[in-house]
Amino acid sequence: MIEGQLKELKDSADAELAQATGVQDVELLRVKYLGKKGALTDILKGLAAVDSSERPRIGQLANQFKTELSDQLTLKAEEFAATETQARLDRDRVDIHLPSFRRHTGRLHPVQRVMREVQEIFGRLGFSVKEGPDVETEHYNFESLNIPSDHPARDMHDTFYLKMGQLLRTHTSPVQIRTMETQRPPIKIIVPGNVYRCDMDITHSPMFHQVEGLYVDESVSFAQLKGTLTYFLREFFGHERDVRFRPSYFPFTEPSTEVDVQCGRCDGAGCASCKYSGWLEILGAGMVNRKVFESVGYDPDQVTGFAFGIGIERLAMLKYKISDIRLLYENDLRFLSQF
Ligand code: PHE
């Protein structure tokens, strides 16, 4: 009779095990069939009624049932555990193919980069940096630089006038005067700064940047001017580019010169960028005019000097091949991030 019960129990355990869907189901089955108060224990209570000669065999059957079912349960539980682990791993997997968040790092504006490079090159030659105000007077911006009010050069400057005789400086040259008024020679400075002119097209902006240079001492020569500026341009543009000095005119220098570098687009052959001349104008310079020395109380028979003024945007446009100056002020990140 017990034998029959054991067989039934085995069948029903097999059937239920086949239905199990997880580790928990399997553990419930273990309790139900093999636990202390489980089905097997119940059946074995009947063992006392079994004939003593039969008892060992039935006992053996019961044990066999117990070990077999226990093994099956363990196996099944392990299977479920493995699938569940795998499922969890699949669920929690970090997809390393997803793009990460892009960090935008700041960088120097091309105008600032050029400014710094210019300062660095002149720094090597012993020039130190001076600054002056953007809001100037007619005296510093014009008169003391030998540009009286009826001087035709004033027309070239397209000045923004402010109230009470003030104006936005049209060049960094007034800082020459401010420095010489407060210092004695030797003076060897460069002056980076903003300048303003009422003018706007693809090569002009109402606000732009210049670096002024001034070297005054007892016997500064035009040869030193040429040497200094040639060194600067070669360092900045590369040694393969030729440099030339053309005679020019500025009221505050005499003699005056404009300096060109060979066009980098056509290597001097002539193209649209250089208006088919092969050369690009890059800066104005000259020997400080005696009248300027007189206006600051220097004796023009005792000292000589040279000065120069460089347009920073111009340098940036040529170095980085930028065709429209306005790109430098629109702050479009697609443009700026290229530098
Ligand atoms: N100040 C001049 C300009 O803005 C440049 C310059 C500076 C020329 C110093 C000669 C000497 O055009």
Coordinates of N, CA, C and O in Angstrom, one line a residue, residues 28-91:
L28 N 9.3 25.6 -2.4 CA 8.0 25.2 -1.8 C 7.7 23.7 -2.0 O 7.2 23.0 -1.1
L29 N 8.1 23.2 -3.2 CA 7.9 21.8 -3.4 C 8.7 20.9 -2.5 O 8.3 19.9 -1.9
R30 N 9.9 21.4 -2.2 CA 10.8 20.6 -1.2 C 10.1 20.5 0.1 O 10.1 19.5 0.7
V31 N 9.5 21.7 0.6 CA 8.8 21.7 1.9 C 7.6 20.7 1.8 O 7.4 19.9 2.7
K32 N 6.9 20.9 0.7 CA 5.6 20.1 0.5 C 5.9 18.6 0.5 O 5.2 17.8 1.2
Y33 N 6.9 18.2 -0.1 CA 7.2 16.7 -0.3 C 8.1 16.1 0.7 O 7.9 15.1 1.3
L34 N 9.2 16.9 1.0 CA 10.3 16.3 1.8 C 10.4 16.9 3.2 O 11.2 16.5 4.0
G35 N 9.6 18.0 3.5 CA 9.7 18.7 4.8 C 9.3 17.8 5.9 O 8.7 16.8 5.7
K36 N 9.6 18.3 7.1 CA 9.2 17.6 8.4 C 7.8 17.2 8.4 O 7.4 16.2 8.9
K37 N 6.9 18.2 8.0 CA 5.5 17.9 8.0 C 5.0 17.6 6.6 O 3.8 17.8 6.3
G38 N 5.9 17.2 5.7 CA 5.6 17.0 4.3 C 4.9 15.6 4.0 O 4.7 14.8 4.9
A39 N 4.6 15.5 2.7 CA 3.9 14.3 2.3 C 4.6 13.0 2.6 O 4.0 12.0 3.0
L40 N 5.9 13.0 2.4 CA 6.7 11.7 2.6 C 6.6 11.3 4.1 O 6.4 10.2 4.4
T41 N 6.8 12.3 5.0 CA 6.7 12.0 6.4 C 5.3 11.4 6.7 O 5.2 10.4 7.5
D42 N 4.3 12.0 6.1 CA 2.9 11.5 6.3 C 2.8 10.0 6.0 O 2.3 9.2 6.7
I43 N 3.3 9.7 4.8 CA 3.2 8.3 4.3 C 4.0 7.3 5.2 O 3.5 6.3 5.6
L44 N 5.2 7.8 5.7 CA 6.0 6.9 6.5 C 5.4 6.6 7.8 O 5.8 5.6 8.5
K45 N 4.4 7.5 8.2 CA 3.7 7.1 9.5 C 3.0 5.8 9.4 O 2.9 5.1 10.4
G46 N 2.7 5.4 8.2 CA 2.0 4.1 8.0 C 3.0 2.9 8.0 O 2.6 1.7 8.0
L47 N 4.3 3.2 8.2 CA 5.3 2.1 8.1 C 5.1 1.2 9.3 O 5.4 0.0 9.1
A48 N 4.6 1.7 10.4 CA 4.5 0.8 11.6 C 3.5 -0.4 11.3 O 3.7 -1.5 11.8
A49 N 2.5 -0.1 10.4 CA 1.6 -1.1 10.1 C 2.1 -2.2 9.1 O 1.4 -3.2 9.0
V50 N 3.2 -1.9 8.6 CA 3.7 -2.8 7.5 C 4.4 -4.0 8.2 O 5.0 -3.9 9.2
D51 N 4.2 -5.1 7.5 CA 4.8 -6.4 8.0 C 6.3 -6.2 8.2 O 7.0 -5.6 7.3
S52 N 6.9 -6.6 9.3 CA 8.3 -6.4 9.6 C 9.2 -6.9 8.5 O 10.3 -6.3 8.3
S53 N 8.9 -8.0 7.8 CA 9.7 -8.5 6.8 C 9.8 -7.6 5.5 O 10.7 -7.5 4.8
E54 N 8.7 -6.8 5.4 CA 8.6 -5.9 4.2 C 9.2 -4.6 4.5 O 9.6 -3.8 3.6
R55 N 9.3 -4.3 5.8 CA 9.7 -2.9 6.2 C 11.0 -2.4 5.6 O 11.1 -1.3 5.1
P56 N 12.1 -3.2 5.6 CA 13.4 -2.7 5.1 C 13.3 -2.3 3.6 O 13.8 -1.3 3.2
R57 N 12.5 -3.1 2.8 CA 12.4 -2.8 1.4 C 11.7 -1.5 1.2 O 12.1 -0.7 0.4
I58 N 10.5 -1.4 2.0 CA 9.7 -0.2 1.8 C 10.6 1.0 2.2 O 10.6 2.1 1.6
G59 N 11.3 0.8 3.4 CA 12.2 1.9 3.9 C 13.2 2.3 2.8 O 13.4 3.5 2.6
Q60 N 13.7 1.3 2.1 CA 14.7 1.6 1.1 C 14.1 2.4 -0.1 O 14.7 3.4 -0.6
L61 N 12.8 2.0 -0.4 CA 12.1 2.7 -1.5 C 11.9 4.2 -1.1 O 12.1 5.1 -2.0
A62 N 11.5 4.3 0.2 CA 11.2 5.7 0.6 C 12.5 6.5 0.5 O 12.5 7.7 0.1
N63 N 13.6 5.9 1.0 CA 14.9 6.7 0.9 C 15.3 7.0 -0.5 O 15.8 8.1 -0.8
Q64 N 15.1 6.1 -1.4 CA 15.4 6.3 -2.8 C 14.6 7.4 -3.3 O 15.2 8.3 -4.0
F65 N 13.3 7.4 -3.0 CA 12.4 8.4 -3.5 C 12.9 9.8 -3.0 O 13.0 10.8 -3.7
K66 N 13.3 9.8 -1.7 CA 13.8 11.0 -1.0 C 15.0 11.6 -1.7 O 15.1 12.8 -2.1
T67 N 16.0 10.7 -1.9 CA 17.3 11.2 -2.5 C 17.0 11.7 -3.9 O 17.5 12.7 -4.4
E68 N 16.3 10.9 -4.7 CA 16.1 11.2 -6.1 C 15.4 12.6 -6.2 O 15.8 13.4 -7.0
L69 N 14.3 12.7 -5.5 CA 13.5 13.9 -5.6 C 14.4 15.1 -5.1 O 14.4 16.2 -5.8
S70 N 15.1 14.9 -4.0 CA 16.0 16.0 -3.5 C 17.0 16.4 -4.6 O 17.2 17.6 -4.8
D71 N 17.6 15.4 -5.2 CA 18.6 15.8 -6.3 C 17.9 16.5 -7.4 O 18.5 17.5 -7.9
Q72 N 16.7 16.0 -7.8 CA 16.0 16.7 -8.9 C 15.7 18.2 -8.5 O 15.9 19.1 -9.4
L73 N 15.2 18.3 -7.3 CA 14.9 19.7 -6.8 C 16.1 20.6 -6.9 O 16.1 21.7 -7.3
T74 N 17.2 20.1 -6.3 CA 18.5 20.9 -6.3 C 18.9 21.3 -7.7 O 19.2 22.4 -8.0
L75 N 18.8 20.3 -8.6 CA 19.2 20.5 -10.0 C 18.4 21.7 -10.6 O 18.9 22.6 -11.2
K76 N 17.1 21.5 -10.4 CA 16.1 22.5 -11.0 C 16.4 23.9 -10.4 O 16.4 24.9 -11.1
A77 N 16.6 23.9 -9.0 CA 16.8 25.2 -8.4 C 18.0 25.8 -8.9 O 18.1 27.0 -9.2
E78 N 19.1 25.0 -9.2 CA 20.3 25.6 -9.8 C 20.1 26.2 -11.1 O 20.6 27.3 -11.5
E79 N 19.3 25.4 -11.9 CA 19.0 25.9 -13.3 C 18.3 27.3 -13.2 O 18.7 28.2 -13.9
F80 N 17.2 27.3 -12.3 CA 16.5 28.6 -12.2 C 17.4 29.7 -11.8 O 17.4 30.8 -12.3
A81 N 18.3 29.4 -10.8 CA 19.2 30.4 -10.3 C 20.0 31.0 -11.4 O 20.2 32.2 -11.5
A82 N 20.5 30.1 -12.2 CA 21.4 30.5 -13.3 C 20.7 31.4 -14.3 O 21.2 32.4 -14.7
T83 N 19.5 31.0 -14.7 CA 18.7 31.8 -15.6 C 18.4 33.1 -15.0 O 18.4 34.2 -15.7
E84 N 18.0 33.1 -13.7 CA 17.7 34.4 -13.1 C 18.9 35.3 -13.1 O 18.8 36.5 -13.3
T85 N 20.1 34.8 -12.7 CA 21.3 35.6 -12.7 C 21.5 36.2 -14.1 O 21.8 37.4 -14.3
Q86 N 21.4 35.3 -15.1 CA 21.7 35.8 -16.5 C 20.7 36.9 -16.8 O 21.1 37.9 -17.4
A87 N 19.4 36.7 -16.5 CA 18.4 37.7 -16.8 C 18.7 39.0 -16.1 O 18.6 40.1 -16.8
R88 N 19.2 38.9 -14.9 CA 19.5 40.2 -14.2 C 20.7 40.8 -14.8 O 20.8 42.1 -15.0
L89 N 21.7 40.0 -15.2 CA 22.9 40.6 -15.9 C 22.5 41.3 -17.2 O 22.9 42.4 -17.5
D90 N 21.6 40.6 -17.9 CA 21.2 41.2 -19.2 C 20.4 42.5 -18.9 O 20.6 43.5 -19.7
R91 N 19.6 42.5 -17.9 CA 18.8 43.7 -17.6 C 19.7 44.9 -17.2 O 19.5 46.0 -17.6

